[in-house]
CSV table of C-alpha atoms and ligand atoms in Angstrom, one decimal:
chain,number,residue,atom,x,y,z
A,292,UNK,CA,144.1,-55.6,86.1
A,293,UNK,CA,147.2,-54.7,88.7
A,294,UNK,CA,150.7,-54.2,88.0
A,295,UNK,CA,153.4,-56.0,89.5
A,296,UNK,CA,156.3,-53.3,90.6
A,297,UNK,CA,159.9,-53.6,90.4
A,298,UNK,CA,160.2,-56.0,93.4
A,299,UNK,CA,157.4,-58.1,92.1
A,300,UNK,CA,155.4,-57.3,94.7
A,301,UNK,CA,151.9,-56.4,94.5
A,302,UNK,CA,151.6,-52.8,95.9
A,303,UNK,CA,148.0,-53.0,97.6
A,304,UNK,CA,147.9,-51.7,101.0
A,305,UNK,CA,148.5,-48.0,101.5
A,306,UNK,CA,147.7,-46.4,104.8
A,307,UNK,CA,146.7,-42.2,104.4
A,308,UNK,CA,148.4,-40.0,107.5
A,309,UNK,CA,146.8,-36.8,107.5
A,310,UNK,CA,144.9,-34.0,109.7
A,311,UNK,CA,141.8,-34.1,108.2
A,312,UNK,CA,139.5,-36.5,106.5
A,313,UNK,CA,135.4,-35.9,105.2
A,314,UNK,CA,133.2,-37.1,106.9
A,315,UNK,CA,134.6,-37.1,110.1
A,316,UNK,CA,136.4,-33.8,110.3
A,317,UNK,CA,136.6,-31.0,107.5
A,318,UNK,CA,138.3,-27.7,106.9
A,319,UNK,CA,139.5,-27.5,103.7
A,320,UNK,CA,139.6,-29.9,101.2
A,321,UNK,CA,142.3,-31.6,101.8
A,322,UNK,CA,139.4,-33.4,104.1
A,323,UNK,CA,137.6,-33.9,101.0
A,324,UNK,CA,140.6,-35.3,98.9
A,325,UNK,CA,141.5,-37.8,102.0
A,326,UNK,CA,138.1,-38.9,102.5
A,327,UNK,CA,137.2,-39.9,98.7
A,328,UNK,CA,140.3,-41.0,97.4
A,329,UNK,CA,140.5,-44.1,99.2
A,330,UNK,CA,137.5,-45.4,98.0
A,331,UNK,CA,138.2,-44.5,94.3
A,332,UNK,CA,141.4,-46.5,95.1
A,333,UNK,CA,139.7,-49.8,96.0
A,334,UNK,CA,138.3,-49.8,92.8
A,335,UNK,CA,141.4,-50.6,90.8
A,336,UNK,CA,142.2,-53.1,94.0
A,337,UNK,CA,143.7,-51.6,96.5
A,338,UNK,CA,143.0,-51.6,100.1
A,339,UNK,CA,144.1,-47.9,101.2
A,340,UNK,CA,142.9,-46.7,105.2
A,341,UNK,CA,143.3,-43.5,106.9
A,342,UNK,CA,145.2,-42.6,110.3
A,343,UNK,CA,144.5,-39.6,111.4
A,344,UNK,CA,143.9,-37.9,115.2
A,345,UNK,CA,140.2,-38.3,116.9
A,346,UNK,CA,140.1,-34.6,117.3
A,347,UNK,CA,137.6,-33.6,120.0
A,348,UNK,CA,134.9,-32.9,117.3
A,349,UNK,CA,134.4,-35.8,116.4
A,350,UNK,CA,131.9,-37.8,118.0
A,351,UNK,CA,133.3,-41.3,118.3
A,352,UNK,CA,130.0,-42.8,119.8
A,353,UNK,CA,127.7,-41.4,116.8
A,354,UNK,CA,130.0,-43.0,114.2
A,355,UNK,CA,130.0,-46.2,116.6
A,356,UNK,CA,133.9,-46.7,117.0
A,357,UNK,CA,135.6,-49.4,118.4
A,358,UNK,CA,138.4,-48.9,120.8
A,359,UNK,CA,141.0,-51.6,119.5
A,360,UNK,CA,144.1,-50.6,121.0
A,361,UNK,CA,146.0,-48.2,123.7
A,362,UNK,CA,149.5,-47.3,124.2
A,363,UNK,CA,151.5,-44.8,126.3
A,364,UNK,CA,154.3,-42.4,124.6
A,365,UNK,CA,156.8,-40.5,126.5
A,366,UNK,CA,157.0,-36.7,125.8
A,367,UNK,CA,159.1,-34.4,128.1
A,368,UNK,CA,159.4,-37.2,130.7
A,369,UNK,CA,155.7,-37.3,130.9
A,370,UNK,CA,153.2,-40.1,129.4
A,371,UNK,CA,150.5,-39.4,127.2
A,372,UNK,CA,147.9,-42.2,126.6
A,373,UNK,CA,147.1,-43.0,123.5
A,374,UNK,CA,144.1,-45.0,122.6
A,375,UNK,CA,143.2,-46.4,119.0
A,376,UNK,CA,139.7,-46.5,117.8
A,377,UNK,CA,138.4,-47.9,114.7
A,378,UNK,CA,135.7,-46.6,112.8
A,379,UNK,CA,134.7,-47.6,108.9
A,380,UNK,CA,132.8,-45.1,107.0
A,381,UNK,CA,131.3,-45.4,103.2
A,382,UNK,CA,133.5,-48.6,103.2
A,383,UNK,CA,136.9,-47.2,104.3
A,384,UNK,CA,138.5,-47.9,107.2
A,385,UNK,CA,139.9,-45.4,110.0
A,386,UNK,CA,142.4,-45.4,112.7
A,387,UNK,CA,141.9,-42.5,114.6
A,388,UNK,CA,144.6,-41.4,117.8
A,389,UNK,CA,143.0,-40.1,120.6
A,390,UNK,CA,144.7,-38.2,123.2
A,391,UNK,CA,143.1,-35.5,125.7
A,392,UNK,CA,145.9,-33.6,125.5
A,393,UNK,CA,146.7,-32.4,121.8
A,394,UNK,CA,143.9,-33.9,120.3
A,395,UNK,CA,140.7,-32.4,122.7
A,396,UNK,CA,140.1,-29.2,119.7
A,397,UNK,CA,138.8,-29.3,115.9
A,398,UNK,CA,141.5,-29.8,113.2
A,399,UNK,CA,144.0,-26.6,113.7
A,400,UNK,CA,142.9,-25.5,117.1
A,401,UNK,CA,146.1,-24.5,119.4
A,402,UNK,CA,149.5,-25.2,118.5
A,403,UNK,CA,149.2,-27.0,114.8
A,404,UNK,CA,152.9,-27.5,115.7
A,405,UNK,CA,153.0,-29.4,118.7
A,406,UNK,CA,149.8,-31.1,118.1
A,407,UNK,CA,151.1,-32.6,114.4
A,408,UNK,CA,154.7,-33.4,115.8
A,409,UNK,CA,152.5,-35.5,118.7
A,410,UNK,CA,150.5,-36.8,116.0
A,411,UNK,CA,153.8,-38.0,113.9
A,412,UNK,CA,155.3,-39.6,117.0
A,413,UNK,CA,151.8,-41.2,117.7
A,414,UNK,CA,151.5,-42.5,114.6
A,415,UNK,CA,154.6,-44.1,114.0
A,416,UNK,CA,154.1,-46.2,117.2
A,417,UNK,CA,150.8,-46.9,116.5
A,418,UNK,CA,152.4,-48.9,113.1
A,419,UNK,CA,153.7,-51.3,114.9
A,420,UNK,CA,150.4,-51.8,116.7
A,421,UNK,CA,147.6,-51.7,114.0
A,422,UNK,CA,145.9,-55.0,112.2
A,423,UNK,CA,147.0,-53.6,109.4
A,424,UNK,CA,150.8,-53.7,107.7
A,425,UNK,CA,150.8,-51.0,105.2
A,426,UNK,CA,153.5,-51.7,102.1
A,427,UNK,CA,153.0,-47.6,101.6
A,428,UNK,CA,152.8,-44.7,104.0
A,429,UNK,CA,150.7,-41.8,102.2
A,430,UNK,CA,151.2,-38.8,103.9
A,431,UNK,CA,149.5,-35.5,103.4
A,432,UNK,CA,150.9,-31.9,104.1
A,433,UNK,CA,153.1,-31.0,106.7
A,434,UNK,CA,151.4,-32.4,109.6
A,435,UNK,CA,152.1,-36.0,108.7
A,436,UNK,CA,155.4,-35.2,106.8
A,437,UNK,CA,157.0,-36.1,109.9
A,438,UNK,CA,156.5,-39.5,109.7
A,439,UNK,CA,158.1,-40.2,106.2
A,440,UNK,CA,160.9,-38.2,107.5
A,441,UNK,CA,161.5,-40.8,110.1
A,442,UNK,CA,160.8,-43.8,108.3
A,443,UNK,CA,163.1,-42.7,105.6
A,444,UNK,CA,166.3,-43.1,108.1
A,445,UNK,CA,165.7,-46.7,108.0
A,446,UNK,CA,166.7,-49.1,105.4
A,447,UNK,CA,164.2,-49.2,102.1
A,448,UNK,CA,164.0,-52.9,102.2
A,449,UNK,CA,162.6,-53.3,106.0
A,450,UNK,CA,160.2,-50.3,105.7
A,451,UNK,CA,157.3,-49.3,103.6
A,452,UNK,CA,157.3,-47.3,100.1
A,453,UNK,CA,156.8,-43.1,101.4
A,454,UNK,CA,154.4,-40.9,99.0
A,455,UNK,CA,154.3,-37.1,100.5
A,456,UNK,CA,151.6,-35.7,98.9
A,457,UNK,CA,151.2,-31.3,99.1
A,458,UNK,CA,148.3,-29.7,99.1
A,459,UNK,CA,149.2,-26.5,99.7
A,460,UNK,CA,153.0,-24.9,99.9
A,461,UNK,CA,152.3,-22.3,101.6
A,462,UNK,CA,151.7,-24.1,105.2
A,463,UNK,CA,155.4,-26.1,105.7
A,464,UNK,CA,155.7,-26.1,109.4
A,465,UNK,CA,158.1,-24.4,111.0
A,466,UNK,CA,159.2,-24.8,114.1
A,467,UNK,CA,162.3,-24.4,116.5
A,468,UNK,CA,164.6,-27.7,116.5
A,469,UNK,CA,163.9,-28.0,120.8
A,470,UNK,CA,160.0,-29.1,119.4
A,471,UNK,CA,161.7,-31.4,117.1
A,472,UNK,CA,163.9,-33.0,120.3
A,473,UNK,CA,160.4,-32.6,122.2
A,474,UNK,CA,159.2,-35.3,120.5
A,475,UNK,CA,162.2,-36.9,120.1
A,476,UNK,CA,162.7,-36.8,117.2
A,477,UNK,CA,166.4,-36.2,115.6
A,478,UNK,CA,166.8,-33.1,114.6
A,479,UNK,CA,170.0,-34.2,111.5
A,480,UNK,CA,167.0,-36.4,110.1
A,481,UNK,CA,165.4,-32.5,109.4
A,482,UNK,CA,168.3,-30.7,108.5
A,483,UNK,CA,167.8,-29.9,104.9
A,484,UNK,CA,170.4,-27.9,103.5
A,485,UNK,CA,168.9,-25.6,100.6
A,486,UNK,CA,169.6,-22.1,101.0
A,487,UNK,CA,166.1,-20.5,100.5
A,488,UNK,CA,165.0,-22.8,103.0
A,489,UNK,CA,167.6,-21.7,105.6
A,490,UNK,CA,167.9,-18.4,104.3
A,491,UNK,CA,164.2,-17.7,105.5
A,492,UNK,CA,164.5,-18.3,109.0
A,493,UNK,CA,168.2,-18.7,111.2
A,494,UNK,CA,169.1,-22.1,111.3
A,495,UNK,CA,167.9,-23.2,114.5
A,496,UNK,CA,164.6,-23.5,112.7
A,497,UNK,CA,163.3,-26.7,110.8
A,498,UNK,CA,160.7,-27.4,108.0
A,499,UNK,CA,159.0,-30.1,108.6
A,500,UNK,CA,157.2,-30.1,105.0
A,501,UNK,CA,160.7,-29.4,103.7
A,502,UNK,CA,162.5,-32.9,105.2
A,503,UNK,CA,159.1,-34.4,103.8
A,504,UNK,CA,160.4,-33.2,100.6
A,505,UNK,CA,163.4,-34.6,101.2
A,506,UNK,CA,162.6,-37.7,102.3
A,507,UNK,CA,160.2,-39.7,100.7
A,508,UNK,CA,160.5,-41.5,98.0
A,509,UNK,CA,157.7,-39.8,95.9
A,510,UNK,CA,155.9,-36.4,95.9
A,511,UNK,CA,153.0,-35.3,94.8
A,512,UNK,CA,151.0,-32.4,94.4
A,513,UNK,CA,147.2,-31.9,93.6
A,514,UNK,CA,147.6,-30.7,89.8
A,515,UNK,CA,149.4,-30.9,86.7
A,516,UNK,CA,150.0,-26.8,86.2
A,517,UNK,CA,150.9,-26.9,90.2
A,518,UNK,CA,153.4,-29.7,90.1
A,519,UNK,CA,155.4,-27.1,87.3
A,520,UNK,CA,154.4,-23.6,89.3
A,521,UNK,CA,156.5,-25.0,92.2
A,522,UNK,CA,158.9,-24.9,90.7
A,523,UNK,CA,159.3,-21.3,90.8
A,524,UNK,CA,159.6,-18.5,92.9
A,525,UNK,CA,156.1,-17.0,92.7
A,526,UNK,CA,155.0,-20.1,93.7
A,527,UNK,CA,157.4,-22.2,95.2
A,528,UNK,CA,157.8,-20.3,98.8
A,529,UNK,CA,161.1,-20.6,99.0
A,530,UNK,CA,161.4,-24.8,98.6
A,531,UNK,CA,161.4,-24.3,94.5
A,532,UNK,CA,165.0,-25.3,94.6
A,533,UNK,CA,164.6,-28.3,96.8
A,534,UNK,CA,161.6,-29.2,95.1
A,535,UNK,CA,163.8,-28.6,91.5
A,536,UNK,CA,166.0,-30.9,92.9
A,537,UNK,CA,163.7,-33.8,93.3
A,538,UNK,CA,162.2,-32.9,90.2
A,539,UNK,CA,162.2,-36.2,89.0
A,540,UNK,CA,160.2,-38.1,91.7
A,541,UNK,CA,157.4,-35.3,91.2
A,542,UNK,CA,154.3,-35.4,89.7
A,543,UNK,CA,150.8,-33.4,89.6
A,544,UNK,CA,147.8,-35.9,89.8
A,545,UNK,CA,144.7,-33.8,89.8
A,546,UNK,CA,142.3,-34.2,92.2
A,547,UNK,CA,138.8,-35.8,92.3
A,548,UNK,CA,135.6,-35.2,94.0
A,549,UNK,CA,133.3,-37.0,95.0
A,550,UNK,CA,130.4,-37.1,92.6
A,551,UNK,CA,128.0,-38.4,94.8
A,552,UNK,CA,127.8,-36.5,97.5
A,553,UNK,CA,128.3,-33.6,95.3
A,554,UNK,CA,125.4,-34.5,92.9
A,555,UNK,CA,122.7,-32.6,92.5
A,556,UNK,CA,120.0,-35.1,91.8
A,557,UNK,CA,120.3,-37.3,94.8
A,558,UNK,CA,121.4,-34.0,97.0
A,559,UNK,CA,119.0,-34.3,100.4
A,560,UNK,CA,120.8,-30.7,101.1
A,561,UNK,CA,118.9,-28.7,98.6
A,562,UNK,CA,115.8,-27.2,98.6
A,563,UNK,CA,115.0,-29.2,95.3
A,564,UNK,CA,116.8,-32.0,93.6
A,565,UNK,CA,117.6,-32.1,89.8
A,566,UNK,CA,118.8,-33.8,87.2
A,567,UNK,CA,120.9,-31.6,84.0
A,568,UNK,CA,117.6,-32.1,82.0
A,569,UNK,CA,115.9,-29.9,84.4
A,570,UNK,CA,118.6,-28.2,85.0
A,571,UNK,CA,117.0,-24.4,84.1
A,572,UNK,CA,114.1,-25.3,86.4
A,573,UNK,CA,116.2,-26.8,88.8
A,574,UNK,CA,118.4,-24.2,89.4
A,575,UNK,CA,115.6,-21.2,89.5
A,576,UNK,CA,113.9,-23.0,92.3
A,577,UNK,CA,116.5,-23.5,93.9
A,578,UNK,CA,117.7,-19.6,93.5
A,579,UNK,CA,114.8,-19.1,94.4
A,580,UNK,CA,114.6,-20.6,97.7
A,581,UNK,CA,118.2,-19.1,98.5
A,582,UNK,CA,117.0,-15.2,97.9
A,583,UNK,CA,114.0,-15.9,100.7
A,584,UNK,CA,116.2,-17.4,102.7
A,585,UNK,CA,119.4,-14.7,102.4
A,586,UNK,CA,116.3,-11.9,101.9
A,587,UNK,CA,117.5,-10.9,98.6
A,588,UNK,CA,115.1,-9.8,95.8
A,589,UNK,CA,113.4,-11.6,92.8
A,590,UNK,CA,114.5,-10.1,90.0
A,591,UNK,CA,116.1,-11.7,86.2
A,592,UNK,CA,119.6,-10.6,87.7
A,593,UNK,CA,122.6,-13.2,87.6
A,594,UNK,CA,123.5,-15.0,91.1
A,595,UNK,CA,127.1,-15.2,91.7
A,596,UNK,CA,128.7,-17.0,94.8
A,597,UNK,CA,131.8,-16.9,96.4
A,598,UNK,CA,132.8,-19.8,98.8
A,599,UNK,CA,136.1,-20.1,100.3
A,600,UNK,CA,138.3,-20.3,103.4
A,601,UNK,CA,138.8,-16.7,104.0
A,602,UNK,CA,143.0,-16.1,103.7
A,603,UNK,CA,145.4,-14.2,100.8
A,604,UNK,CA,144.9,-16.9,98.6
A,605,UNK,CA,142.0,-17.0,98.0
A,606,UNK,CA,141.4,-13.6,95.8
A,607,UNK,CA,138.8,-11.7,98.6
A,608,UNK,CA,141.4,-8.3,97.8
A,609,UNK,CA,140.0,-8.2,94.3
A,610,UNK,CA,136.3,-7.7,95.5
A,611,UNK,CA,136.4,-3.8,95.6
A,612,UNK,CA,133.4,-2.0,96.5
A,613,UNK,CA,133.7,0.8,93.9
A,614,UNK,CA,134.2,-1.2,91.0
A,615,UNK,CA,131.2,-3.8,91.7
A,616,UNK,CA,128.6,-0.6,91.8
A,617,UNK,CA,129.8,0.2,89.1
A,618,UNK,CA,129.0,-2.7,87.2
A,619,UNK,CA,126.1,-3.2,88.8
A,620,UNK,CA,124.3,0.3,87.6
A,621,UNK,CA,124.7,-1.2,84.3
A,622,UNK,CA,124.0,-5.0,84.5
A,623,UNK,CA,122.2,-6.0,87.9
A,624,UNK,CA,123.7,-8.7,89.6
A,625,UNK,CA,123.7,-10.3,93.1
A,626,UNK,CA,126.8,-11.8,95.1
A,627,UNK,CA,126.6,-14.3,97.9
A,628,UNK,CA,130.0,-14.8,99.7
A,629,UNK,CA,130.1,-17.8,102.2
A,630,UNK,CA,133.3,-18.5,104.2
A,631,UNK,CA,135.0,-17.8,107.4
A,632,UNK,CA,138.8,-17.4,108.4
A,633,UNK,CA,141.6,-14.7,108.6
A,634,UNK,CA,139.2,-12.1,110.2
A,635,UNK,CA,141.3,-9.4,108.1
A,636,UNK,CA,139.4,-11.2,105.1
A,637,UNK,CA,135.9,-11.1,107.0
A,638,UNK,CA,136.3,-7.3,108.0
A,639,UNK,CA,137.6,-6.7,103.6
A,640,UNK,CA,134.6,-8.3,103.0
A,641,UNK,CA,132.3,-7.0,105.5
A,642,UNK,CA,132.9,-3.4,104.3
A,643,UNK,CA,132.6,-3.9,100.5
A,644,UNK,CA,129.2,-5.5,101.7
A,645,UNK,CA,128.2,-2.3,103.2
A,646,UNK,CA,128.3,-0.6,100.5
A,647,UNK,CA,125.9,-3.2,98.4
A,648,UNK,CA,123.5,-4.1,101.2
A,649,UNK,CA,120.7,-4.5,98.3
A,650,UNK,CA,122.8,-6.8,96.5
A,651,UNK,CA,125.4,-8.7,98.4
A,652,UNK,CA,125.0,-11.0,101.3
A,653,UNK,CA,128.4,-12.0,103.1
A,654,UNK,CA,128.0,-15.1,105.3
A,655,UNK,CA,130.7,-15.7,107.9
A,656,UNK,CA,130.3,-19.4,108.6
A,657,UNK,CA,131.5,-22.7,107.2
A,658,UNK,CA,127.9,-24.0,106.3
A,659,UNK,CA,127.6,-27.2,104.3
A,660,UNK,CA,124.2,-27.2,103.8
A,661,UNK,CA,124.3,-23.5,102.7
A,662,UNK,CA,127.4,-24.5,100.2
A,663,UNK,CA,125.2,-26.8,98.3
A,664,UNK,CA,122.3,-24.8,97.8
A,665,UNK,CA,124.3,-22.0,96.7
A,666,UNK,CA,126.1,-24.2,94.2
A,667,UNK,CA,122.6,-25.4,93.0
A,668,UNK,CA,121.5,-21.6,92.6
A,669,UNK,CA,124.5,-19.7,91.4
A,670,UNK,CA,124.4,-18.5,88.0
A,671,UNK,CA,128.2,-18.2,88.3
A,672,UNK,CA,130.9,-19.4,90.8
A,673,UNK,CA,133.7,-17.2,91.3
A,674,UNK,CA,137.4,-18.4,92.1
A,675,UNK,CA,139.4,-15.9,91.7
A,676,UNK,CA,142.7,-17.4,93.9
A,677,UNK,CA,146.0,-16.0,93.7
A,678,UNK,CA,147.2,-19.7,94.2
A,679,UNK,CA,145.3,-22.6,93.8
A,680,UNK,CA,147.0,-25.9,94.2
A,681,UNK,CA,143.9,-27.8,92.7
A,682,UNK,CA,140.5,-26.2,94.0
A,683,UNK,CA,137.6,-28.2,94.1
A,684,UNK,CA,134.8,-26.0,94.5
A,685,UNK,CA,135.1,-25.3,90.9
A,686,UNK,CA,134.6,-28.6,89.6
A,687,UNK,CA,131.1,-29.1,92.5
A,688,UNK,CA,129.6,-25.6,90.7
A,689,UNK,CA,130.2,-27.0,87.5
A,690,UNK,CA,128.4,-30.6,88.6
A,691,UNK,CA,125.2,-27.9,89.9
A,692,UNK,CA,125.3,-25.9,86.2
A,693,UNK,CA,127.1,-23.0,88.0
A,694,UNK,CA,129.5,-21.4,85.5
A,695,UNK,CA,132.9,-20.8,87.1
A,696,UNK,CA,134.9,-17.8,86.6
A,697,UNK,CA,138.3,-18.8,87.6
A,698,UNK,CA,142.2,-17.3,87.7
A,699,UNK,CA,144.7,-19.5,85.6
A,700,UNK,CA,146.9,-21.2,88.0
A,701,UNK,CA,147.3,-24.7,89.3
A,702,UNK,CA,144.4,-26.9,89.0
A,703,UNK,CA,142.0,-23.8,88.0
A,704,UNK,CA,143.8,-23.7,84.9
A,705,UNK,CA,143.7,-27.2,84.1
A,706,UNK,CA,140.2,-28.0,84.5
A,707,UNK,CA,138.1,-24.6,83.3
A,708,UNK,CA,138.8,-24.1,79.7
A,709,UNK,CA,137.5,-20.1,78.7
A,710,UNK,CA,134.4,-19.7,77.0
A,711,UNK,CA,133.9,-23.7,76.6
A,712,UNK,CA,133.6,-24.0,80.1
A,713,UNK,CA,133.5,-21.0,82.1
A,714,UNK,CA,135.8,-17.9,82.0
A,715,UNK,CA,139.2,-17.4,83.0
A,716,UNK,CA,141.3,-14.6,84.1
A,717,UNK,CA,144.7,-14.6,83.8
A,718,UNK,CA,146.6,-11.4,86.0
A,719,UNK,CA,145.9,-11.2,89.7
A,720,UNK,CA,144.6,-7.4,90.1
A,721,UNK,CA,141.2,-6.3,90.7
A,722,UNK,CA,141.1,-4.9,87.3
A,723,UNK,CA,141.7,-8.4,85.5
A,724,UNK,CA,139.2,-9.7,87.9
A,725,UNK,CA,136.8,-6.4,87.0
A,726,UNK,CA,137.0,-7.2,83.4
A,727,UNK,CA,136.1,-10.8,83.8
A,728,UNK,CA,133.1,-9.9,86.0
A,729,UNK,CA,131.9,-7.9,83.2
A,730,UNK,CA,132.1,-10.4,80.3
A,731,UNK,CA,130.5,-12.5,82.6
A,732,UNK,CA,127.1,-10.2,82.5
A,733,UNK,CA,127.7,-9.5,78.9
A,734,UNK,CA,127.3,-13.5,78.7
A,735,UNK,CA,124.7,-13.7,80.2
A,736,UNK,CA,122.7,-11.0,79.4
A,737,UNK,CA,123.3,-10.5,75.7
A,738,UNK,CA,124.7,-14.1,74.6
A,739,UNK,CA,122.2,-16.7,76.3
A,740,UNK,CA,123.2,-19.1,74.0
A,741,UNK,CA,126.9,-18.9,75.0
A,742,UNK,CA,125.8,-19.1,78.7
A,743,UNK,CA,123.7,-22.0,77.9
A,744,UNK,CA,126.7,-23.8,76.4
A,745,UNK,CA,129.1,-23.6,78.8
A,746,UNK,CA,126.8,-24.3,81.8
A,747,UNK,CA,125.9,-27.8,80.0
A,748,UNK,CA,129.4,-28.1,78.3
A,749,UNK,CA,130.7,-28.0,82.6
A,750,UNK,CA,127.8,-30.2,83.0
A,751,UNK,CA,129.0,-33.3,80.9
A,752,UNK,CA,132.7,-33.2,82.7
A,753,UNK,CA,133.6,-36.1,84.8
A,754,UNK,CA,135.1,-35.0,88.4
A,755,UNK,CA,134.8,-38.3,89.6
A,756,UNK,CA,138.4,-39.7,90.9
A,757,UNK,CA,138.0,-42.3,87.8
A,758,UNK,CA,140.6,-40.2,85.4
A,759,UNK,CA,142.9,-39.8,88.8
A,760,UNK,CA,142.8,-42.9,90.6
A,761,UNK,CA,144.8,-45.5,88.8
A,762,UNK,CA,147.2,-42.8,88.3
A,763,UNK,CA,148.2,-43.1,92.1
A,764,UNK,CA,148.1,-46.5,91.8
A,765,UNK,CA,150.5,-46.8,89.2
A,766,UNK,CA,153.2,-44.3,91.1
A,767,UNK,CA,152.7,-46.8,94.2
A,768,UNK,CA,154.2,-49.9,92.0
A,769,UNK,CA,156.6,-47.8,90.8
A,770,UNK,CA,158.4,-46.7,93.9
B,986,GLC,C1,144.1,-27.4,99.4
B,986,GLC,C2,144.3,-26.5,98.0
B,986,GLC,C3,143.2,-26.7,97.1
B,986,GLC,C4,142.8,-28.2,97.1
B,986,GLC,C5,142.9,-29.0,98.4
B,986,GLC,C6,143.1,-30.3,97.8
B,986,GLC,O1,143.2,-27.1,100.3
B,986,GLC,O2,144.6,-24.9,98.8
B,986,GLC,O3,143.7,-25.9,96.3
B,986,GLC,O4,142.4,-28.4,96.1
B,986,GLC,O5,143.8,-28.7,99.2
B,986,GLC,O6,143.9,-30.7,97.6
């Protein structure tokens, strides 16, 4: 049942504004959330649609997109043509903004600041042309935050409600004032008076995320623990004071995952599909196929898997060749790392791999098919993040019967219970990481009943949006 908000108006029409959404364009977890939450909101009686750039990497033709409108905006005395395309994917409506100068590359290719200030400017114009009139604009991360900042200057009665979700506080969108002016934003709307923020860069710099945080009606982040952590200097990335000042309007809502896509019983990517009841044989067969594919030897050792964007967030610096070699001597294991990103981390992990040539494989790539096969093959799934707003891979791993090993931070802390559904370590040090790896190996070799119990308890968890979608629905009504 829908609740009526305080103005006696039912809030049903929501427009998500974001940089990426799966399956159209995916770089990280943001895309999974933006691409799957609208469907879950539909089950709550809401009509949530998505507005995003028509990145050059999206084939409008093969998605059978329809051009529904076109307009010009003036940037730096130059007219820019923007076409609005419409697509319906798995029941969700998308409006895609196409422009050849700003959106011809992939999601974060090129200058992200100009790209997303342009996106905000084009989105603001598109709002008046869309056949859909949203009651709430739900912006995600700094890429869409400027839409909120500008709309917030209008009287509340004449504008939609404004929700900003922070998926990752590390990316804030710092820019110079002159860039704002170029895209016709008024710099005073973006000024945030907070010593922490202005200390970081001189006052000629603007923080797009901070401006959005200041002006949104409600702010959400993607897990209850991260919502608390970001109020502290250790996790707030300089925005902790601003966030604390908005504490009353800040809420942490745990992400769900698309349990239809991440389902070993129906996953067409897998060498062999399997249901919970035949998890042992299913995983064994997939592990065999992955080992053959990656030229790893067939034995009874456990397979550890790590899949992530390579950045300072993900704990790649915790992998130490010497520690892994020492563990390997007593308790053989195999390790597969899949991901790509910052060159520094790619080099770091390849150097570790060099010392474990027989038992470790590193695949520098973004490869969804391989990722699914790895979830299905893994005995343990590693998420040793320094910080993790939510983290989706630990939930995906549990769906496939891979036992997660995570650090106690953000959404990892909220989703994995130590020695119940996985193993959890606290300190961000390679010693603590090494200790938990050792415990995992001891459990695997010497306490098989505990290993089995963790796996089956993990498999039983419900990671669908069923719990969280109603929380968003409640939040929209509160604005
Ligand atoms: C970002 C965060 C990740 C979160 C995802 C979706 O990628 O780093 O923790 O799960 O967004 O909200």
